[in-house]
Coordinates of C-alpha atoms in Angstrom, one line a residue:
X1 CA -39.7 -27.8 12.0
X2 CA -37.5 -25.5 9.9
X3 CA -34.9 -23.3 11.3
X4 CA -34.1 -19.8 10.1
X5 CA -30.9 -20.0 8.1
X6 CA -27.8 -18.4 9.7
X7 CA -26.1 -15.6 8.0
X8 CA -22.3 -16.1 7.7
X9 CA -21.8 -12.6 6.4
X10 CA -23.1 -9.3 7.6
X11 CA -26.2 -8.0 5.8
X12 CA -24.6 -4.7 5.2
X13 CA -21.0 -3.9 4.1
X14 CA -20.7 -1.4 7.0
X15 CA -21.2 -4.2 9.5
X16 CA -17.8 -5.7 8.5
X17 CA -16.3 -2.9 10.7
X18 CA -18.1 -4.3 13.7
X19 CA -19.1 -7.9 12.8
X20 CA -19.5 -9.0 16.4
X21 CA -21.5 -6.1 17.5
X22 CA -18.9 -5.0 20.0
X23 CA -19.6 -2.1 22.3
X24 CA -18.7 1.2 20.7
X25 CA -16.2 3.7 22.1
X26 CA -18.2 6.5 23.6
X27 CA -15.7 8.9 25.2
X28 CA -12.4 9.3 23.3
X29 CA -11.7 13.0 22.7
X30 CA -10.3 13.5 26.2
X31 CA -7.8 10.7 25.5
X32 CA -6.8 12.5 22.3
X33 CA -6.0 15.8 23.8
X34 CA -4.4 14.3 26.9
X35 CA -1.0 16.1 27.3
X36 CA 1.0 12.9 27.3
X37 CA -0.6 11.7 24.1
X38 CA 0.2 15.1 22.4
X39 CA 3.8 14.8 23.5
X40 CA 4.0 11.3 22.0
X41 CA 2.4 12.5 18.8
X42 CA 4.9 15.3 18.5
X43 CA 7.9 12.9 18.9
X44 CA 6.5 10.7 16.1
X45 CA 5.9 13.7 13.8
X46 CA 9.5 15.0 14.5
X47 CA 10.9 11.5 13.8
X48 CA 9.2 11.4 10.4
X49 CA 10.6 14.8 9.5
X50 CA 8.8 16.2 6.4
X51 CA 8.1 19.7 5.1
X52 CA 5.8 22.2 6.6
X53 CA 2.3 23.3 5.4
X54 CA 0.9 26.5 4.1
X55 CA 2.0 28.5 7.2
X56 CA 5.7 27.8 6.3
X57 CA 6.5 26.6 9.8
X58 CA 9.2 23.9 9.9
X59 CA 9.7 21.0 12.3
X60 CA 12.6 22.9 13.9
X61 CA 10.5 26.1 14.4
X62 CA 7.7 24.1 15.9
X63 CA 10.1 22.5 18.3
X64 CA 11.4 25.8 19.5
X65 CA 8.0 26.8 20.7
X66 CA 6.9 23.3 21.7
X67 CA 5.4 24.1 25.1
X68 CA 3.2 26.9 23.9
X69 CA 2.0 25.0 20.8
X70 CA 1.1 21.8 22.6
X71 CA -0.7 23.9 25.3
X72 CA -2.7 25.7 22.5
X73 CA -3.6 22.4 20.8
X74 CA -4.7 20.9 24.1
X75 CA -6.9 23.8 24.8
X76 CA -8.5 24.0 21.3
X77 CA -9.3 20.3 21.3
X78 CA -10.7 20.5 24.9
X79 CA -12.9 23.4 24.1
X80 CA -14.0 22.1 20.7
X81 CA -12.5 25.2 19.0
X82 CA -9.9 23.4 16.9
X83 CA -10.0 24.2 13.1
X84 CA -7.4 22.6 10.8
X85 CA -5.8 24.7 8.1
X86 CA -6.0 23.8 4.4
X87 CA -3.2 21.4 3.2
X88 CA -0.5 22.5 0.9
X89 CA -0.7 20.9 -2.5
X90 CA 2.5 19.2 -3.8
X91 CA 2.7 17.4 -7.1
X92 CA 5.2 14.5 -7.4
X93 CA 5.8 12.1 -10.3
X94 CA 4.4 8.6 -10.1
X95 CA 7.3 6.1 -9.9
X96 CA 7.5 4.0 -13.1
X97 CA 4.7 6.1 -14.8
X98 CA 6.3 8.8 -16.9
X99 CA 3.9 11.8 -17.4
X100 CA 1.7 10.9 -14.5
X101 CA 1.6 12.8 -11.2
X102 CA 0.5 12.2 -7.7
X103 CA -1.1 15.0 -5.7
X104 CA 0.0 15.2 -2.1
X105 CA -1.7 17.3 0.6
X106 CA 0.8 18.4 3.3
X107 CA -0.8 19.6 6.6
X108 CA 0.9 22.1 8.8
X109 CA 3.1 20.8 11.6
X110 CA 0.4 21.9 14.1
X111 CA -2.3 19.9 12.3
X112 CA 0.0 17.0 11.8
X113 CA 0.5 16.6 15.5
X114 CA -3.2 16.7 16.0
X115 CA -3.7 14.0 13.4
X116 CA -1.0 11.9 15.0
X117 CA -2.7 12.3 18.4
X118 CA -6.0 11.1 16.9
X119 CA -4.2 8.2 15.1
X120 CA -2.7 7.1 18.4
X121 CA -6.2 6.5 19.8
X122 CA -8.0 5.2 16.7
X123 CA -5.4 2.7 15.5
X124 CA -5.8 0.2 18.5
X125 CA -9.6 0.3 17.9
X126 CA -9.6 -0.5 14.2
X127 CA -6.4 -2.6 13.8
X128 CA -8.1 -5.8 15.1
X129 CA -10.8 -5.4 12.5
X130 CA -8.5 -5.2 9.5
X131 CA -8.4 -8.2 7.3
X132 CA -5.3 -10.4 6.7
X133 CA -5.4 -9.5 3.0
X134 CA -4.5 -5.9 4.0
X135 CA -0.7 -5.1 4.1
X136 CA -0.7 -1.4 3.7
X137 CA 0.5 1.0 6.5
X138 CA 0.2 -1.6 9.2
X139 CA 2.7 -2.4 11.9
X140 CA 4.4 -5.7 11.3
X141 CA 3.4 -5.9 7.6
X142 CA 5.3 -4.7 4.6
X143 CA 5.4 -4.8 0.8
X144 CA 7.6 -7.9 0.7
X145 CA 5.1 -9.7 2.9
X146 CA 2.4 -8.9 0.3
X147 CA 4.6 -10.0 -2.6
X148 CA 5.4 -13.3 -0.8
X149 CA 1.7 -14.0 -0.4
X150 CA 1.0 -13.4 -4.1
X151 CA 3.9 -15.6 -5.2
X152 CA 2.9 -18.5 -3.0
X153 CA -0.6 -18.4 -4.4
X154 CA 0.8 -18.3 -8.0
X155 CA 3.1 -21.3 -7.3
X156 CA 0.0 -23.1 -5.8
X157 CA -1.6 -22.9 -9.3
X158 CA -3.5 -19.5 -9.1
X159 CA -1.9 -18.1 -12.3
X160 CA -4.7 -15.9 -13.5
X161 CA -4.5 -12.4 -12.1
X162 CA -7.0 -9.6 -11.7
X163 CA -4.7 -6.6 -12.0
X164 CA -7.0 -3.7 -11.0
X165 CA -6.5 0.0 -10.5
X166 CA -8.7 2.3 -8.4
X167 CA -9.6 5.5 -10.1
X168 CA -8.2 8.5 -8.1
X169 CA -8.9 6.7 -4.8
X170 CA -7.5 9.2 -2.3
X171 CA -9.1 12.0 -4.2
X172 CA -12.5 10.5 -4.5
X173 CA -13.2 9.1 -1.0
X174 CA -16.9 9.6 0.0
X175 CA -16.8 11.4 3.3
X176 CA -20.3 10.4 4.3
X177 CA -19.6 6.7 3.8
X178 CA -16.2 6.9 5.5
X179 CA -17.7 8.6 8.6
X180 CA -20.5 6.0 8.7
X181 CA -17.8 3.3 8.9
X182 CA -15.9 5.1 11.6
X183 CA -19.1 5.4 13.6
X184 CA -19.5 1.6 13.6
X185 CA -16.8 1.6 16.3
X186 CA -16.7 5.1 17.6
X187 CA -19.8 7.0 18.8
X188 CA -18.0 10.1 20.2
X189 CA -19.5 12.9 18.2
X190 CA -16.6 15.2 18.8
X191 CA -14.2 12.6 17.3
X192 CA -16.4 12.3 14.2
X193 CA -16.6 16.1 13.8
X194 CA -12.8 16.3 14.2
X195 CA -12.3 13.8 11.4
X196 CA -14.9 15.6 9.2
X197 CA -13.0 18.9 9.8
X198 CA -9.8 17.3 8.7
X199 CA -11.4 15.9 5.6
X200 CA -13.0 19.1 4.5
X201 CA -10.2 21.6 5.4
X202 CA -9.5 22.2 1.8
X203 CA -6.2 22.5 -0.1
X204 CA -4.1 25.4 -1.3
X205 CA -2.0 25.4 -4.4
X206 CA -1.2 27.6 -7.4
X207 CA -2.3 30.6 -5.4
X208 CA -5.9 29.3 -5.0
X209 CA -7.9 27.6 -2.2
X210 CA -9.7 24.5 -3.3
X211 CA -12.6 23.0 -1.4
X212 CA -12.5 19.2 -0.6
X213 CA -16.0 17.8 -0.9
X214 CA -14.5 14.3 -1.5
X215 CA -11.2 12.6 -0.8
X216 CA -8.7 12.3 2.0
X217 CA -5.3 14.1 1.5
X218 CA -2.6 11.7 0.5
X219 CA 0.2 13.0 2.7
X220 CA -1.9 13.4 5.9
X221 CA -0.9 11.4 8.9
X222 CA -4.4 9.9 9.4
X223 CA -5.1 9.2 5.7
X224 CA -3.6 5.7 5.6
X225 CA -5.8 4.6 8.5
X226 CA -8.9 6.2 7.1
X227 CA -8.3 4.5 3.7
X228 CA -7.9 1.1 5.4
X229 CA -11.2 1.7 7.3
X230 CA -13.0 2.5 4.0
X231 CA -11.6 -0.6 2.2
X232 CA -11.9 -3.1 5.0
X233 CA -15.5 -4.1 4.0
X234 CA -14.1 -4.7 0.5
X235 CA -11.3 -6.9 1.9
X236 CA -13.6 -8.9 4.1
X237 CA -16.5 -9.3 1.6
X238 CA -14.2 -10.5 -1.2
X239 CA -12.4 -13.0 1.1
X240 CA -15.7 -14.2 2.5
X241 CA -16.6 -15.1 -1.1
X242 CA -13.4 -17.2 -1.3
X243 CA -11.3 -14.9 -3.4
X244 CA -7.5 -14.6 -2.8
X245 CA -7.2 -10.9 -2.5
X246 CA -3.9 -9.1 -1.6
X247 CA -4.1 -5.3 -1.0
X248 CA -1.6 -2.6 -0.1
X249 CA -3.4 0.8 0.2
X250 CA -5.2 1.3 -3.1
X251 CA -3.0 -1.3 -5.0
X252 CA -4.5 -4.8 -5.1
X253 CA -4.6 -8.0 -7.0
X254 CA -6.6 -11.2 -6.9
X255 CA -5.1 -14.6 -7.9
X256 CA -7.4 -17.1 -9.6
X257 CA -7.2 -20.6 -11.0
X258 CA -8.9 -19.8 -14.3
X259 CA -9.8 -16.9 -16.5
X260 CA -13.5 -17.5 -15.7
X261 CA -12.9 -17.2 -12.0
X262 CA -11.0 -14.0 -12.6
X263 CA -13.8 -12.4 -14.6
X264 CA -16.3 -13.3 -11.9
X265 CA -14.0 -12.0 -9.2
X266 CA -13.6 -8.7 -11.0
X267 CA -17.4 -8.3 -11.4
X268 CA -17.8 -8.9 -7.7
X269 CA -15.1 -6.4 -6.8
X270 CA -16.7 -3.7 -9.0
X271 CA -20.0 -4.2 -7.2
X272 CA -18.6 -4.1 -3.7
X273 CA -16.4 -1.1 -4.4
X274 CA -19.3 0.8 -6.0
X275 CA -21.3 0.4 -2.7
X276 CA -18.3 2.0 -0.9
X277 CA -18.2 4.9 -3.4
X278 CA -15.0 3.7 -5.0
X279 CA -14.6 3.2 -8.8
X280 CA -12.3 1.0 -10.8
X281 CA -10.3 2.6 -13.7
X282 CA -11.4 0.4 -16.7
X283 CA -8.4 1.6 -18.8
X284 CA -5.9 0.3 -16.3
X285 CA -7.7 -2.9 -15.1
X286 CA -7.1 -6.2 -16.8
X287 CA -7.2 -9.9 -16.4
X288 CA -3.8 -11.5 -17.3
X289 CA -2.0 -14.8 -17.0
X290 CA 1.2 -14.7 -15.0
X291 CA 3.3 -15.8 -18.0
X292 CA 2.5 -12.4 -19.6
X293 CA 3.5 -10.6 -16.4
X294 CA 1.8 -7.9 -14.3
X295 CA 3.0 -5.1 -12.0
X296 CA 2.3 -5.0 -8.3
X297 CA 3.8 -2.6 -5.8
X298 CA 6.2 -1.4 -8.4
X299 CA 7.6 -4.8 -9.3
X300 CA 7.1 -6.8 -12.5
X301 CA 6.0 -10.4 -11.7
X302 CA 6.2 -12.9 -14.5
X303 CA 6.7 -16.6 -15.0
X304 CA 9.8 -17.5 -17.0
X305 CA 9.8 -18.9 -20.4
X306 CA 10.1 -15.9 -22.8
X307 CA 13.3 -14.0 -22.5
X308 CA 13.3 -10.7 -20.6
X309 CA 15.8 -8.4 -22.4
X310 CA 18.2 -7.2 -19.7
X311 CA 21.8 -6.0 -19.8
X312 CA 24.4 -8.3 -18.1
X313 CA 25.0 -5.6 -15.5
X314 CA 21.5 -6.2 -14.2
X315 CA 21.8 -9.9 -13.8
X316 CA 22.5 -10.9 -10.2
X317 CA 21.2 -14.4 -9.9
X318 CA 19.4 -17.1 -11.8
X319 CA 16.2 -19.2 -11.6
X320 CA 15.1 -22.5 -13.0
X321 CA 13.2 -22.5 -16.4
X322 CA 9.5 -22.1 -15.7
X323 CA 10.1 -20.9 -12.1
X324 CA 8.6 -17.7 -11.0
X325 CA 11.2 -15.0 -11.5
X326 CA 11.7 -11.5 -12.7
X327 CA 15.4 -11.1 -13.1
X328 CA 17.0 -7.7 -12.7
X329 CA 18.1 -5.4 -10.0
X330 CA 17.6 -6.9 -6.6
X331 CA 16.3 -5.0 -3.7
X332 CA 18.5 -6.0 -0.7
X333 CA 15.5 -5.8 1.6
X334 CA 13.9 -8.7 -0.3
X335 CA 16.7 -11.1 0.4
X336 CA 17.3 -12.9 3.6
X337 CA 15.7 -11.3 6.6
X338 CA 12.0 -11.6 7.1
X339 CA 11.9 -8.9 9.7
X340 CA 8.8 -6.7 9.0
X341 CA 9.2 -3.0 8.3
X342 CA 6.6 -0.8 10.0
X343 CA 7.5 2.8 10.8
X344 CA 8.9 3.5 7.4
X345 CA 5.9 2.2 5.7
X346 CA 3.8 5.2 6.9
X347 CA 5.6 7.5 4.5
X348 CA 3.9 5.7 1.6
X349 CA 7.2 5.0 -0.1
X350 CA 6.4 1.5 -1.2
X351 CA 7.4 1.9 -4.8
X352 CA 9.9 -0.5 -6.3
X353 CA 11.1 1.8 -9.0
X354 CA 14.8 2.1 -9.9
X355 CA 16.8 5.2 -10.6
X356 CA 15.3 5.6 -14.0
X357 CA 11.8 5.5 -12.8
X358 CA 11.1 2.1 -14.3
X359 CA 9.7 -0.8 -12.2
X360 CA 12.4 -2.9 -10.6
X361 CA 12.5 -6.5 -11.7
X362 CA 13.5 -8.5 -8.6
X363 CA 13.9 -12.2 -8.0
X364 CA 12.0 -13.2 -4.9
X365 CA 13.0 -16.9 -4.9
X366 CA 14.5 -17.9 -1.6
X367 CA 11.4 -17.2 0.7
X368 CA 8.9 -18.3 -1.9
X369 CA 10.1 -21.2 -4.0
X370 CA 9.9 -24.8 -3.0
X371 CA 13.2 -26.7 -3.0
X372 CA 16.7 -25.7 -2.3
X373 CA 18.1 -22.2 -2.5
X374 CA 19.6 -21.6 -6.0
X375 CA 23.3 -21.1 -6.2
X376 CA 24.6 -17.6 -6.9
X377 CA 26.3 -16.7 -10.2
X378 CA 30.1 -17.0 -10.4
X379 CA 32.1 -13.8 -9.8
X380 CA 31.2 -10.9 -12.0
X381 CA 34.6 -10.9 -13.6
X382 CA 33.6 -13.9 -15.7
X383 CA 30.7 -11.9 -17.1
X384 CA 33.0 -9.0 -17.7
X385 CA 35.3 -11.3 -19.6
X386 CA 32.5 -12.4 -21.7
X387 CA 31.8 -8.8 -22.7
X388 CA 35.2 -8.5 -24.2
X389 CA 34.7 -11.3 -26.7
X390 CA 34.0 -10.7 -30.3
X391 CA 30.6 -9.2 -31.1
X392 CA 29.0 -12.4 -32.5
X393 CA 30.1 -14.5 -29.6
X394 CA 28.9 -11.9 -27.1
X395 CA 25.5 -11.8 -28.8
X396 CA 25.2 -15.6 -28.3
X397 CA 26.2 -15.2 -24.7
X398 CA 23.7 -12.5 -24.0
X399 CA 21.0 -14.6 -25.8
X400 CA 21.5 -17.2 -23.1
X401 CA 21.8 -14.7 -20.2
X402 CA 18.7 -12.7 -21.2
X403 CA 16.6 -15.7 -20.5
X404 CA 18.2 -17.6 -17.5
X405 CA 21.8 -17.6 -16.6
X406 CA 22.5 -21.4 -16.4
X407 CA 25.7 -23.2 -15.9
X408 CA 25.5 -24.5 -19.5
X409 CA 25.4 -20.9 -20.7
X410 CA 28.4 -19.9 -18.7
X411 CA 30.4 -22.9 -19.9
X412 CA 29.7 -22.0 -23.5
X413 CA 30.9 -18.5 -22.8
X414 CA 34.1 -19.7 -21.2
X415 CA 34.7 -22.3 -24.0
X416 CA 34.7 -19.5 -26.6

């Protein structure tokens, strides 16, 4: 007798949102407009500050008429008469990418409280479904956790990197596919209509009203959760195939043991994302070895060997030759404590750019490297003294320091 083969993966990508066939949530809207939930939502919106939307109302002004506004929101949600206003378009420069801009959509404070109230109820439903590869906008997870994971995989021998870029992800989200994924766990039609109304509210900028047939506004309170819902089938499908994926919002990499594996992984990723209505930007996607370096979450990650030209003022520590390092300005949050950041992550400020807009180059050795903790450099006055030497000697010193600041290099400087 032959048995029907078991399926270890769902037949459809959408099934990854509810792989066990758990019972869907039927009645949720009454929990969204519950007065206590609206009050909690307001407190979180107020704590995050932020500018107002197209109506010009500020956080302070909303707070002055809080009772009347919360009562109005409660009634509109209860009677199914709520209609969100268009978001206000704001262009901000992309960190570390001169000449490139990111378009934000800022909802009104009234709409922001509504989105937060919805988020309060949806997050506990979808959080257990999210994959371990996903570090973006989740409580108890942060950018440094994602960086640690990548470094550990590289040190374990996965030195070929799929460094991919999604093409206008937040501006190209397919509403129909997103709502179909939400419906895998929530069957309350009023919740689905509320999400659809938020997605299609439009945007206002440069004196014009723009319709939003695709995309989710980057700047909306609910957008991070919705983006995680859309990309969860991608996370789970890739990981079920054995690939080491690490993702933070729309920024992700895959570590591989060979160039061939990396090429196959990229082809698989393109196929999965296409099914979700997401496209990869071919001009900004590449397969690279770690010795050539790649950027992830605003940081340059590179295996040592070739000197990285940096001024002495940027050298804060050292690493062994051949060790994973990217010497430069150190982000204090990456040293020492492993306590996860969560509330601040919701703002989307995960860039590691320095004051000039260039990517930070930070050494992440202590939590990642095997062996003992490297010793710190001697006091900076020694390096300052080296800078006062004659030009030729200073150039020799910098040649050593550009690569790795070793005790031998420092002894040579002092001997001069």
